[in-house]
mmCIF file of C-alpha atoms in Angstrom:
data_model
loop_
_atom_site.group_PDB
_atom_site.id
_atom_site.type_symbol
_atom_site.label_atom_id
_atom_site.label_comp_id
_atom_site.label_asym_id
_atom_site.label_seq_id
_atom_site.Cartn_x
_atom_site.Cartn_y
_atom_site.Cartn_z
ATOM 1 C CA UNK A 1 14.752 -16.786 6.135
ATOM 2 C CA UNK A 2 14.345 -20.148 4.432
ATOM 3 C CA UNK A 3 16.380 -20.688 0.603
ATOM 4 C CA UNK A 4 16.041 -23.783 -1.182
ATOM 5 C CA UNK A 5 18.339 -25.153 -3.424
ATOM 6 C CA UNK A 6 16.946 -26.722 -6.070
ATOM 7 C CA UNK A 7 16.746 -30.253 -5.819
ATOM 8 C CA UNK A 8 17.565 -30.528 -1.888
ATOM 9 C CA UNK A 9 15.861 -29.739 0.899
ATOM 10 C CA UNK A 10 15.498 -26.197 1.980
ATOM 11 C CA UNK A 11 17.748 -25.084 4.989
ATOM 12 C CA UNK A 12 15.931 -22.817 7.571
ATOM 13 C CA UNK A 13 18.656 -19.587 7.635
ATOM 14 C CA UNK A 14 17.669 -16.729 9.927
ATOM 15 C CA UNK A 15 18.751 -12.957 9.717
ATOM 16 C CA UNK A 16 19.658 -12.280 13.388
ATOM 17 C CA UNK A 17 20.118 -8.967 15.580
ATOM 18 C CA UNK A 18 23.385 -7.182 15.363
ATOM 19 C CA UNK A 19 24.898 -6.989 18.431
ATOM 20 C CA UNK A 20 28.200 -5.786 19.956
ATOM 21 C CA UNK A 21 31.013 -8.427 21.459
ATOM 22 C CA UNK A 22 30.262 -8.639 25.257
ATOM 23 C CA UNK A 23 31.095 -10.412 28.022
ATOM 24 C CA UNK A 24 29.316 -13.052 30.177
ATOM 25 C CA UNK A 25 26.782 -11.710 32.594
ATOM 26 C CA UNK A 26 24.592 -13.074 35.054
ATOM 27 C CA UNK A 27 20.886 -14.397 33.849
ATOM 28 C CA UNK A 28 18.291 -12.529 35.295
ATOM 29 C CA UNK A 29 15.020 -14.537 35.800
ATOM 30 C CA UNK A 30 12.467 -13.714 33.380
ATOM 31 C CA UNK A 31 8.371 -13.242 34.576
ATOM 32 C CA UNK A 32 5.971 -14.994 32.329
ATOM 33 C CA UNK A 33 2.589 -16.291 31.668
ATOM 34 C CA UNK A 34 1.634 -20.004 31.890
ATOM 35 C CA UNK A 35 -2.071 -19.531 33.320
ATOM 36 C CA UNK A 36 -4.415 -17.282 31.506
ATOM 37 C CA UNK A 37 -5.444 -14.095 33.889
ATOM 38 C CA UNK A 38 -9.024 -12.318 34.172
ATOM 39 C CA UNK A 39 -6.647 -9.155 32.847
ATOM 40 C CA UNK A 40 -5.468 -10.596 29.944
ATOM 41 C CA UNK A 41 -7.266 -8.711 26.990
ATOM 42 C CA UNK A 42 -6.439 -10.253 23.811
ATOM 43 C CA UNK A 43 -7.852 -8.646 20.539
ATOM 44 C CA UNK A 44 -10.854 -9.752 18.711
ATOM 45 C CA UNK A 45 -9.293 -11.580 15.297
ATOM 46 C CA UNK A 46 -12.170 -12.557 12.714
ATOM 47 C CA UNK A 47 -9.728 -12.477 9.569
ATOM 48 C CA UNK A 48 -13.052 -13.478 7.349
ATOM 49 C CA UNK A 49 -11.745 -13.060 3.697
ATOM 50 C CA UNK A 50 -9.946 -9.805 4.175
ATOM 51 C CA UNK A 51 -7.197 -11.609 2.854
ATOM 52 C CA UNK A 52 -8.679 -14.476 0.584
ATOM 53 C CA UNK A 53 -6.261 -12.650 -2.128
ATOM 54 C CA UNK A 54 -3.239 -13.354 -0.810
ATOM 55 C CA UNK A 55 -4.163 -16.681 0.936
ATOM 56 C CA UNK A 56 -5.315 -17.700 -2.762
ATOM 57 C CA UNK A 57 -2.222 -16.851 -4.555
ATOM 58 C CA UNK A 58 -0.225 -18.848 -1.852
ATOM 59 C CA UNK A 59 -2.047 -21.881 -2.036
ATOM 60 C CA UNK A 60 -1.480 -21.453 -5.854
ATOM 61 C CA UNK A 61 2.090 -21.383 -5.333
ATOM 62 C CA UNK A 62 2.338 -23.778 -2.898
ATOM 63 C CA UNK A 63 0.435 -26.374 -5.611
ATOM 64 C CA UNK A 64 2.952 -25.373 -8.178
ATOM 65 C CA UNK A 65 5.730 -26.458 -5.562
ATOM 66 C CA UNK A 66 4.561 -28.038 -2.973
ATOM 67 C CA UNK A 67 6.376 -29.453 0.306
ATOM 68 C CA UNK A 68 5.169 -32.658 2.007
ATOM 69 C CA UNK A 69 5.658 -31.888 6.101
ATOM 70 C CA UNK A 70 6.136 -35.546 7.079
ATOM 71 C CA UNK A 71 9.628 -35.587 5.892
ATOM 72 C CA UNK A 72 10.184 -33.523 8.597
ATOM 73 C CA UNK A 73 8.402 -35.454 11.550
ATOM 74 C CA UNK A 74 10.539 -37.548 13.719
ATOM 75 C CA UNK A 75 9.191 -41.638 14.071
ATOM 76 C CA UNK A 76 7.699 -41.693 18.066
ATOM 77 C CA UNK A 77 7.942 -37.677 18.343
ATOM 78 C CA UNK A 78 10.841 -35.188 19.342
ATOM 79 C CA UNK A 79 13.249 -35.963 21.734
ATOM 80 C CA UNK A 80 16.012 -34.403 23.077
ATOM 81 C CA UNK A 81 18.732 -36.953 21.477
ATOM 82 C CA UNK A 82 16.873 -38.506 18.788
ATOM 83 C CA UNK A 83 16.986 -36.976 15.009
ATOM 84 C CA UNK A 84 16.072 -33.558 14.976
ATOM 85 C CA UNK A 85 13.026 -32.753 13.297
ATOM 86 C CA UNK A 86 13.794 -36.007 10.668
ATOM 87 C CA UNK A 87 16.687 -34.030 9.093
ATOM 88 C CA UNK A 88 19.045 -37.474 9.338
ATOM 89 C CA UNK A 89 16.985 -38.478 6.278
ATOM 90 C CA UNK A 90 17.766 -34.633 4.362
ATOM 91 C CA UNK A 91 20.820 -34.166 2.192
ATOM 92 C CA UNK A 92 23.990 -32.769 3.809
ATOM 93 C CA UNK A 93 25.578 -29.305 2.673
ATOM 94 C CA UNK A 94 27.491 -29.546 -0.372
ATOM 95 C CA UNK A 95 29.447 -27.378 -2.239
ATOM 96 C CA UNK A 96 26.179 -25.473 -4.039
ATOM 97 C CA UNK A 97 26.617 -21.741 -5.177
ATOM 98 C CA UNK A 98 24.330 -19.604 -2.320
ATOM 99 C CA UNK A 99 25.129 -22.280 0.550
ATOM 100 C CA UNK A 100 28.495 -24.228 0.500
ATOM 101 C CA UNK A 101 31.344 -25.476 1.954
ATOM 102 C CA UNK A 102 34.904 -23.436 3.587
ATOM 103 C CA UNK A 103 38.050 -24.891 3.799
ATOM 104 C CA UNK A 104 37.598 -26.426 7.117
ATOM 105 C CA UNK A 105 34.178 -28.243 5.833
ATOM 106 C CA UNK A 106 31.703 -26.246 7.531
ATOM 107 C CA UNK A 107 28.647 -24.246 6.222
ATOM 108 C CA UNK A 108 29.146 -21.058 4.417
ATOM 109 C CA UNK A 109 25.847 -19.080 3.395
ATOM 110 C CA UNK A 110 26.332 -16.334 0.524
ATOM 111 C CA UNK A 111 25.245 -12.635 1.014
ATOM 112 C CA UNK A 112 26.224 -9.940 -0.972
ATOM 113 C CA UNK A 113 28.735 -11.887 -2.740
ATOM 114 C CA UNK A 114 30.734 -13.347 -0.055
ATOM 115 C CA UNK A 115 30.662 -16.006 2.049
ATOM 116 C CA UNK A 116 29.586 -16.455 6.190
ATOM 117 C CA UNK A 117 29.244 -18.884 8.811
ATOM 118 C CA UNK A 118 25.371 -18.729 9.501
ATOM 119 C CA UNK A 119 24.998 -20.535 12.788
ATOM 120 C CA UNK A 120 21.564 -22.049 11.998
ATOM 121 C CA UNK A 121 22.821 -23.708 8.931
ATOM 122 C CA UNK A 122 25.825 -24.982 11.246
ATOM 123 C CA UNK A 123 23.354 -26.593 13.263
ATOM 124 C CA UNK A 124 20.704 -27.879 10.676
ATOM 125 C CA UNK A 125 23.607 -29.279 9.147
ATOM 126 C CA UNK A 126 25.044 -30.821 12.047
ATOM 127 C CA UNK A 127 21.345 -32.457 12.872
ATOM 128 C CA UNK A 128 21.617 -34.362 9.592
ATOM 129 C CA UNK A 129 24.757 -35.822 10.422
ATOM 130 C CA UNK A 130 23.503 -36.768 14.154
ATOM 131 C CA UNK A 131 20.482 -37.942 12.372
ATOM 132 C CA UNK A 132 22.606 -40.154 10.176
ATOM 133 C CA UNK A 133 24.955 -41.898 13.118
ATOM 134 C CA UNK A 134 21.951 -43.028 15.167
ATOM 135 C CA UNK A 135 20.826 -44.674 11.983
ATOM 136 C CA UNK A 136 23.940 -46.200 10.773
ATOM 137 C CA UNK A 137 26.667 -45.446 13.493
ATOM 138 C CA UNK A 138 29.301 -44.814 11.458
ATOM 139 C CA UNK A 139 32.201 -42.813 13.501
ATOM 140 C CA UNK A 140 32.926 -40.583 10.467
ATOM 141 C CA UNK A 141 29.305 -38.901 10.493
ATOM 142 C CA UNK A 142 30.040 -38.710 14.504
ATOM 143 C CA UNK A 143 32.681 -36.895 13.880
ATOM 144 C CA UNK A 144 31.441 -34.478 11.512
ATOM 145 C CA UNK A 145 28.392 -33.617 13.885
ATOM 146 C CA UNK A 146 31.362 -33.040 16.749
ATOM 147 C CA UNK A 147 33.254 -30.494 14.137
ATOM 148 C CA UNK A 148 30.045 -28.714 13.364
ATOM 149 C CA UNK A 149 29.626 -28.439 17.454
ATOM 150 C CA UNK A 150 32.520 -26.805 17.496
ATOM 151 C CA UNK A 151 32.134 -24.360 15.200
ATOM 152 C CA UNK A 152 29.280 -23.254 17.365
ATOM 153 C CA UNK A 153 31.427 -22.712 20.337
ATOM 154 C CA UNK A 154 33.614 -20.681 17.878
ATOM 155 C CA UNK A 155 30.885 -18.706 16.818
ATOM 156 C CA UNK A 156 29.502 -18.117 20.509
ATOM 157 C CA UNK A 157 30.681 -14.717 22.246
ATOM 158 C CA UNK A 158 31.545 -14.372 26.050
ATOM 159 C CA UNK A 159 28.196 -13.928 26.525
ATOM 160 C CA UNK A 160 26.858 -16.876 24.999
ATOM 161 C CA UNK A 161 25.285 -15.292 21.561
ATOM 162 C CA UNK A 162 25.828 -17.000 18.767
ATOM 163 C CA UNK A 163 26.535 -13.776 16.064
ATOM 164 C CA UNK A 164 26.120 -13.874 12.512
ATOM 165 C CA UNK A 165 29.053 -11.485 11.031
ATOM 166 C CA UNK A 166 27.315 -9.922 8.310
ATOM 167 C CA UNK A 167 24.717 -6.725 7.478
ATOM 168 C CA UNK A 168 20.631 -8.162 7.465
ATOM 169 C CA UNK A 169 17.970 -6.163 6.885
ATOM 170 C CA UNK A 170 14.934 -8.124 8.099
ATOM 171 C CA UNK A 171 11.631 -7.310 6.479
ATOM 172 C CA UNK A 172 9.968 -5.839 9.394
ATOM 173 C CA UNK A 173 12.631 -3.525 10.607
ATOM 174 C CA UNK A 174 13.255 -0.189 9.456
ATOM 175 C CA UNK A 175 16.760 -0.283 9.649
ATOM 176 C CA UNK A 176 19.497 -2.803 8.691
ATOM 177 C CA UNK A 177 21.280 -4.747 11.046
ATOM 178 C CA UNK A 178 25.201 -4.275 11.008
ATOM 179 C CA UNK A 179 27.197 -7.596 11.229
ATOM 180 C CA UNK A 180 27.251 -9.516 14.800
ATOM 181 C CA UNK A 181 23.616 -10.212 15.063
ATOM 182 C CA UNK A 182 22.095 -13.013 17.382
ATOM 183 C CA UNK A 183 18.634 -14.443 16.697
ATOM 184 C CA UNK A 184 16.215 -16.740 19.263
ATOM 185 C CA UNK A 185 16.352 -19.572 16.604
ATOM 186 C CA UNK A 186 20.143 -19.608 16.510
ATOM 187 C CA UNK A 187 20.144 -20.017 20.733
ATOM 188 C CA UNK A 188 17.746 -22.491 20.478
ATOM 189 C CA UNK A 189 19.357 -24.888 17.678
ATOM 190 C CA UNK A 190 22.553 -24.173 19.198
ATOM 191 C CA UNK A 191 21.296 -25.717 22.499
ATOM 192 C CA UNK A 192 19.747 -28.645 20.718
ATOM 193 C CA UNK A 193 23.261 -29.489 19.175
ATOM 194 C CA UNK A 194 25.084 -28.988 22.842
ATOM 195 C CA UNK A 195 22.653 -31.435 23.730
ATOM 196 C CA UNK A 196 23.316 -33.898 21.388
ATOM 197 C CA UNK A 197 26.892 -33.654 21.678
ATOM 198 C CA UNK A 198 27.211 -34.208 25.428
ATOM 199 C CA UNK A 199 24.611 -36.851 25.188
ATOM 200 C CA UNK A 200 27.615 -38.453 22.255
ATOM 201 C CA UNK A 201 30.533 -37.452 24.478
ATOM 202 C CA UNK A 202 29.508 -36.513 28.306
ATOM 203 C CA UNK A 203 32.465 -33.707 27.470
ATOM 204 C CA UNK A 204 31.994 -30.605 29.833
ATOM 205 C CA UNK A 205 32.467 -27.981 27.138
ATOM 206 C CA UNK A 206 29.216 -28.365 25.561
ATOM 207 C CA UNK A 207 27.501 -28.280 28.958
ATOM 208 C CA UNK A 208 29.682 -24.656 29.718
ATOM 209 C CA UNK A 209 28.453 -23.547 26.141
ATOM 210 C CA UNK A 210 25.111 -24.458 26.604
ATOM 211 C CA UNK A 211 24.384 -23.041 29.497
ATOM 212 C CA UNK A 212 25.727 -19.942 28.381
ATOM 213 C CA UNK A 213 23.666 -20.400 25.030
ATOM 214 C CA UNK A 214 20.670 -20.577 28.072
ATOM 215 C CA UNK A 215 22.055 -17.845 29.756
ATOM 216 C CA UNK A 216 21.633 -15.167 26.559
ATOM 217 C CA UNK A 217 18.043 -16.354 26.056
ATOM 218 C CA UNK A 218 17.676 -14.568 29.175
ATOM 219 C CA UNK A 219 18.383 -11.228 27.551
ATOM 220 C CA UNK A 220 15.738 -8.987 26.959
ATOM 221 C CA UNK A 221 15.648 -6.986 23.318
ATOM 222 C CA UNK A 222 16.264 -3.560 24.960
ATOM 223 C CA UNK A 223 18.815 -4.643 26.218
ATOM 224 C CA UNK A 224 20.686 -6.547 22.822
ATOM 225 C CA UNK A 225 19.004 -9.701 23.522
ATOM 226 C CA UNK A 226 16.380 -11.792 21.414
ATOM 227 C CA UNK A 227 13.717 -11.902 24.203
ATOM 228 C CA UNK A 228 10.520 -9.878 23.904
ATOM 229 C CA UNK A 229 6.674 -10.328 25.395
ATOM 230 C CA UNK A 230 3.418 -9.727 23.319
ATOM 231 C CA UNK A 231 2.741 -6.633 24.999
ATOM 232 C CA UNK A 232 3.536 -4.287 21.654
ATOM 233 C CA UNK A 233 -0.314 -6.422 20.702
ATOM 234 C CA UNK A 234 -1.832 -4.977 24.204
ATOM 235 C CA UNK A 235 -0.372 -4.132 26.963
ATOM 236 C CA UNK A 236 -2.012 -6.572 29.313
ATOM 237 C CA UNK A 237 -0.140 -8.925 27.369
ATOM 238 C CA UNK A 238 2.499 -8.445 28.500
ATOM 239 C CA UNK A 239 3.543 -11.594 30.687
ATOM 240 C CA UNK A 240 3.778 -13.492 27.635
ATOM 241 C CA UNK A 241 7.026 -13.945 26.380
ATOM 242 C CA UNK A 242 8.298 -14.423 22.855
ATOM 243 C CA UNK A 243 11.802 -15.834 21.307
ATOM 244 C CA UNK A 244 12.606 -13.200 18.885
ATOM 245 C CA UNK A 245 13.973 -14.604 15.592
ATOM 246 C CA UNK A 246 14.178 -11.164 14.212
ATOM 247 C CA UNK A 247 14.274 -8.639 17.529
ATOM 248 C CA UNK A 248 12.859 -5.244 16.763
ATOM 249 C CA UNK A 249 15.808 -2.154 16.035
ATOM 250 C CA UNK A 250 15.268 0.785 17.842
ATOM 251 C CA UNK A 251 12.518 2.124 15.115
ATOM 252 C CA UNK A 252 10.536 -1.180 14.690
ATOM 253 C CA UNK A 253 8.068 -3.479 16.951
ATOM 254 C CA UNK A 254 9.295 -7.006 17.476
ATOM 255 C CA UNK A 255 6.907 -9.044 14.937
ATOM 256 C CA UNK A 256 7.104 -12.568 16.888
ATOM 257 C CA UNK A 257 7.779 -14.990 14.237
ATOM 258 C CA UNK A 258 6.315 -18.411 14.133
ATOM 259 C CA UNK A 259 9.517 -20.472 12.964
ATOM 260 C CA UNK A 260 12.306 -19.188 14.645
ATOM 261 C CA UNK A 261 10.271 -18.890 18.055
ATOM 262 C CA UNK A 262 9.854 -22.525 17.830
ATOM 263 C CA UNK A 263 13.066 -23.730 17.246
ATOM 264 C CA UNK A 264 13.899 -21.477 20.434
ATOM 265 C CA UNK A 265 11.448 -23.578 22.557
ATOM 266 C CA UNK A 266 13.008 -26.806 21.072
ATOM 267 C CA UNK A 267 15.831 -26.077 21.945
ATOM 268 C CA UNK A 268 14.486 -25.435 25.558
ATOM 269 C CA UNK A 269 13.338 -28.355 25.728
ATOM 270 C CA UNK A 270 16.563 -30.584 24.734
ATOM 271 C CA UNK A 271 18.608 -28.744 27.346
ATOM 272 C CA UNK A 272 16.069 -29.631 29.775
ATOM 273 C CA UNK A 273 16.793 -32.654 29.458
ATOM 274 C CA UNK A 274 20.480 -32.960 29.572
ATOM 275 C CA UNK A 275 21.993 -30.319 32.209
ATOM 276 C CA UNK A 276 20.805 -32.215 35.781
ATOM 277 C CA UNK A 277 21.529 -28.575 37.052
ATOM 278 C CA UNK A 278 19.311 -25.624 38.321
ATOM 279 C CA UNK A 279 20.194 -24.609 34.177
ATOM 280 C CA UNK A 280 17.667 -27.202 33.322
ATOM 281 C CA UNK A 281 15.804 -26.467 35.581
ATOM 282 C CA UNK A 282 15.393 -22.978 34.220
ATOM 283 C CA UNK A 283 15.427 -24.410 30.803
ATOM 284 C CA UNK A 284 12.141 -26.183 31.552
ATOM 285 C CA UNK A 285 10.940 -23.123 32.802
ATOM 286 C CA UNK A 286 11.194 -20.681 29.886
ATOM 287 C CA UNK A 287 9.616 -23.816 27.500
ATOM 288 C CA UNK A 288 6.587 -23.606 29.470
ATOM 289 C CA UNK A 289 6.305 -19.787 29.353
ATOM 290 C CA UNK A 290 7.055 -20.225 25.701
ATOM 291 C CA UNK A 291 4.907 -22.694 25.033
ATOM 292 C CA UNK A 292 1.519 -20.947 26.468
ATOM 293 C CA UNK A 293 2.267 -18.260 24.292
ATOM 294 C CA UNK A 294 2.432 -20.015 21.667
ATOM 295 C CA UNK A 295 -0.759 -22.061 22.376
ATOM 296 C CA UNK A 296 -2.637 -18.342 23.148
ATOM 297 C CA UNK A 297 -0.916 -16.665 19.957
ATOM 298 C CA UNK A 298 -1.951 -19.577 17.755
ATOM 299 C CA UNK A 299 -5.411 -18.352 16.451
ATOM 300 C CA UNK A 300 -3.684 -15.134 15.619
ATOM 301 C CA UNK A 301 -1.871 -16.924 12.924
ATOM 302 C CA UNK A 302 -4.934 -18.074 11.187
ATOM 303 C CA UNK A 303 -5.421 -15.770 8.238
ATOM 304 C CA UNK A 304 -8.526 -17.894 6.588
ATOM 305 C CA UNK A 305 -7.298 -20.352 4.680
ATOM 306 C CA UNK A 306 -3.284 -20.077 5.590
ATOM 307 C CA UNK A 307 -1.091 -19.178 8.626
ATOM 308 C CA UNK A 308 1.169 -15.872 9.191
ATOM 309 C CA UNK A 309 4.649 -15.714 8.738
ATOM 310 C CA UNK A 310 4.582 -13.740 11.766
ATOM 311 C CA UNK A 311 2.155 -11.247 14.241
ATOM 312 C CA UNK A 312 3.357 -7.505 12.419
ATOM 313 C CA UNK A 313 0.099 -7.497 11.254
ATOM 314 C CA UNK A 314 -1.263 -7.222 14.666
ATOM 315 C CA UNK A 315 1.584 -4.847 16.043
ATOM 316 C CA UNK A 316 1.385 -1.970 13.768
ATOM 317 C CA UNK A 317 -1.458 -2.367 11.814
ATOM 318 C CA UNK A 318 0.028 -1.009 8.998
ATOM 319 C CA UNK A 319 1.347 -3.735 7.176
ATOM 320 C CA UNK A 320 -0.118 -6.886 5.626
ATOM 321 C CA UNK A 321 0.627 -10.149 6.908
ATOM 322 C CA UNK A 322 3.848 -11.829 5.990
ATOM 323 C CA UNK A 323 1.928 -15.190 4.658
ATOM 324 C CA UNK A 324 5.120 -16.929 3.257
ATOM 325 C CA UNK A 325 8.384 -16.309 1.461
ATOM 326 C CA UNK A 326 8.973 -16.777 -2.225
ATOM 327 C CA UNK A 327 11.175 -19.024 -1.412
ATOM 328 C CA UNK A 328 9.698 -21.858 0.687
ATOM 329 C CA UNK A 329 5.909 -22.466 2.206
ATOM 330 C CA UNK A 330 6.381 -21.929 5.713
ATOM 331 C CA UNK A 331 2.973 -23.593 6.181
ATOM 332 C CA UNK A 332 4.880 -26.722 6.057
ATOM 333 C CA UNK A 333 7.008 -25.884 8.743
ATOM 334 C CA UNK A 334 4.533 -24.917 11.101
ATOM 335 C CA UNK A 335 2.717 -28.324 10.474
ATOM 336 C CA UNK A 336 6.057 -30.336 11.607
ATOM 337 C CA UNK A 337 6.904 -27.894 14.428
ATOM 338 C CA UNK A 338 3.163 -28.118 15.725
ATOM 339 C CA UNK A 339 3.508 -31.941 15.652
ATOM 340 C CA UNK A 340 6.816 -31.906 17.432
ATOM 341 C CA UNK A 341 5.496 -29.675 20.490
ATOM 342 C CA UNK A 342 2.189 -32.004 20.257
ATOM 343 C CA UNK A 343 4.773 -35.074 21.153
ATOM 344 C CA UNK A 344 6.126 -33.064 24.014
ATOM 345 C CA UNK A 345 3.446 -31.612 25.356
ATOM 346 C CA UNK A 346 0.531 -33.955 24.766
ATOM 347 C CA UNK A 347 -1.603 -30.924 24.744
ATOM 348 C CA UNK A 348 -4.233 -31.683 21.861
ATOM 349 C CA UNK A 349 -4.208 -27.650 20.813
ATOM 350 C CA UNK A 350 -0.733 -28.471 18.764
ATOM 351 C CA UNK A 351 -2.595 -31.459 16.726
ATOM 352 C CA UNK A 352 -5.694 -29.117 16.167
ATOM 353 C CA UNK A 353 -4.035 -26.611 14.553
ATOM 354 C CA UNK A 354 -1.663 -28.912 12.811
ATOM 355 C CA UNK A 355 -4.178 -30.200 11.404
ATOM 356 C CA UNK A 356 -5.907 -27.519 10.384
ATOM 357 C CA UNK A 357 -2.798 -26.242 8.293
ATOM 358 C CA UNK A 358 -2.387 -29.083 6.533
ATOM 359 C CA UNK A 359 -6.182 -29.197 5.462
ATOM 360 C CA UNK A 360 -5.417 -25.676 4.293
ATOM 361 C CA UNK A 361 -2.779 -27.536 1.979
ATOM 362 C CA UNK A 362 -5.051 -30.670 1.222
ATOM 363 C CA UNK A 363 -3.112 -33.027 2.568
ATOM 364 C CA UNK A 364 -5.345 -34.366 5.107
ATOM 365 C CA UNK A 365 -5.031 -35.087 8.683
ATOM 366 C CA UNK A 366 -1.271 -35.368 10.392
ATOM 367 C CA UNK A 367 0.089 -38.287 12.031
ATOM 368 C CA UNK A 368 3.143 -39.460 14.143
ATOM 369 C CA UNK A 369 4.626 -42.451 12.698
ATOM 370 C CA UNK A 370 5.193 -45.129 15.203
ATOM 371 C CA UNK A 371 9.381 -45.801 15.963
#
């Protein structure tokens, strides 16, 4: 889920899966795709104009308030302690009505009239204040980024999911999740603050939380985790795994949502880069299977004109796709987080289709600004 506040940038807020209070438990290695196989059969997709109706009415909202996706790209590309994403140049968390402030100074998110710690706007917060001290080093926006890391750790469980302690329903489930939900996204943004904050410190907490952050990214959705494979599209399938930002309930079909399973791969990334340990090791590992399943997926986002939301409209076949939300053109998000993994990964397929979603929005090609 994305809101916007009016007059400051919009803060990327995922509904996560409810999940009881556990303990810590042992990863168990996941098998994945990262070469294609002669087995692999992947459905014919020729959207046409089948939805020209819908792409047109979100192009005409996105002209009546449209997003520019360069705010959001990084100077030299993503790292793994540089500014997240560009969100050192977005405006902090204030004390707004439907996002604000609790009495220790850290993110609250309203729903249903009350207020919740939502661990993804913990961390996007907490990447505007990192963003901030590398560009001005003052110790008081170091600090704040620390107290935001901790309130992750607070918010992490013995196993190492970060829970969200209120009801959800997400749009493609059947059912609503009760409070204590976890969410791919939140794992991943959580690991690229633990980064961050041992790269500031070298303190041995954040390396403990992170790797169990790692550790629950392990967990499949049957069994309460956020981890699912593109088999529900065909079977062959699979050996490609997702990062659920919404994981399926027992009546629904995971959906495999662009956003959130992006900011799980980031987040991959970053703590392969810190923990010297077989953790990054295995870190590096589930980016790559990510990653080719989200270069293989990518055409299946194309809906003629504009990208998905998500794949439910290749699961059940029931539904139409999820284009964007009211609230904020996810287009625009896809564009910076294509351009990030392009800087990682070098792989031209991310600058393709970034550019091919920002043509969609007529604003040209995409760039990388030099450092």
């Amino acid at each position: 889920m994305i809101i916007k506040k009016l007059g400051f940038p919009a803060l990327i807020i995922s509904g996560l899966l409810a999940l009881s209070t556990g303990t810590a438990q042992t990863a168990t290695p996941l098998t994945c795709a990262t070469v294609p196989s002669a087995a692999d059969a992947w459905p014919e997709w020729k959207p046409g104009d089948k939805y020209a109706l819908p792409v047109a009415q979100a192009l005409e909202r996105f002209k009546k308030a449209p997003s520019q996706w360069a705010t959001y790209v990084t100077p030299g590309g993503h790292t793994w302690n540089g500014d997240y994403l560009g969100y050192g140049n977005q405006e902090v968390v204030q004390r707004w009505d439907l996002i604000s402030l609790d009495d220790e100074d850290i993110p609250v998110v309203k729903y249903q009239g009350k207020y919740y710690r939502n661990p993804n706007t913990i961390a996007q917060n907490a990447f505007k204040y990192y963003g901030r001290f590398l560009a001005n080093q003052k110790p008081e926006d170091k600090a704040t980024f620390l107290k935001h890391a901790e309130a992750l750790i607070k918010g992490q469980d013995g196993r190492g999911a970060l829970l969200m302690p209120y009801p959800y329903k997400a749009a493609r489930n059947m059912g609503e999740y009760p409070a204590n939900w976890v969410s791919a996204m939140s794992q991943g943004q959580a690991l690229s603050v633990f980064a961050r904050a041992y790269n500031l410190t070298q303190d041995q907490k954040y390396l403990v939380a992170g790797r169990k952050a790692l550790d629950f990214l392990h967990v499949p959705v049957e069994r309460g985790g956020t981890v699912s494979n593109l088999g529900n599209i065909d079977p062959s399938l699979a050996r490609y795994v997702w990062f659920e930002e919404y994981p399926q309930d027992a009546k629904s079909s995971a959906s495999h949502v662009f956003n959130g399973g992006v900011f799980a791969l980031l987040g991959l990334y970053d703590w392969s880069k810190v923990d010297k340990t077989r953790a990054g090791l295995e870190a590096s590992r589930l980016f790559q299977c990510g990653a080719y399943s989200l270069e293989s997926a990518l055409p299946y986002f194309e809906l003629g004109g504009y990208s998905a939301y998500d794949l439910g409209h290749l699961v059940d076949g029931i539904v139409a796709p999820r284009i964007q939300l009211i609230q904020y053109p996810y287009q625009t998000v896809h564009i910076y987080q294509l351009l990030a993994m392009y800087s990682i990964t070098n792989k031209q397929t991310y600058l393709d289709w970034a550019n091919r979603f920002s043509h969609d929005l007529g604003q040209g090609d995409v760039s990388i600004p030099a450092k």
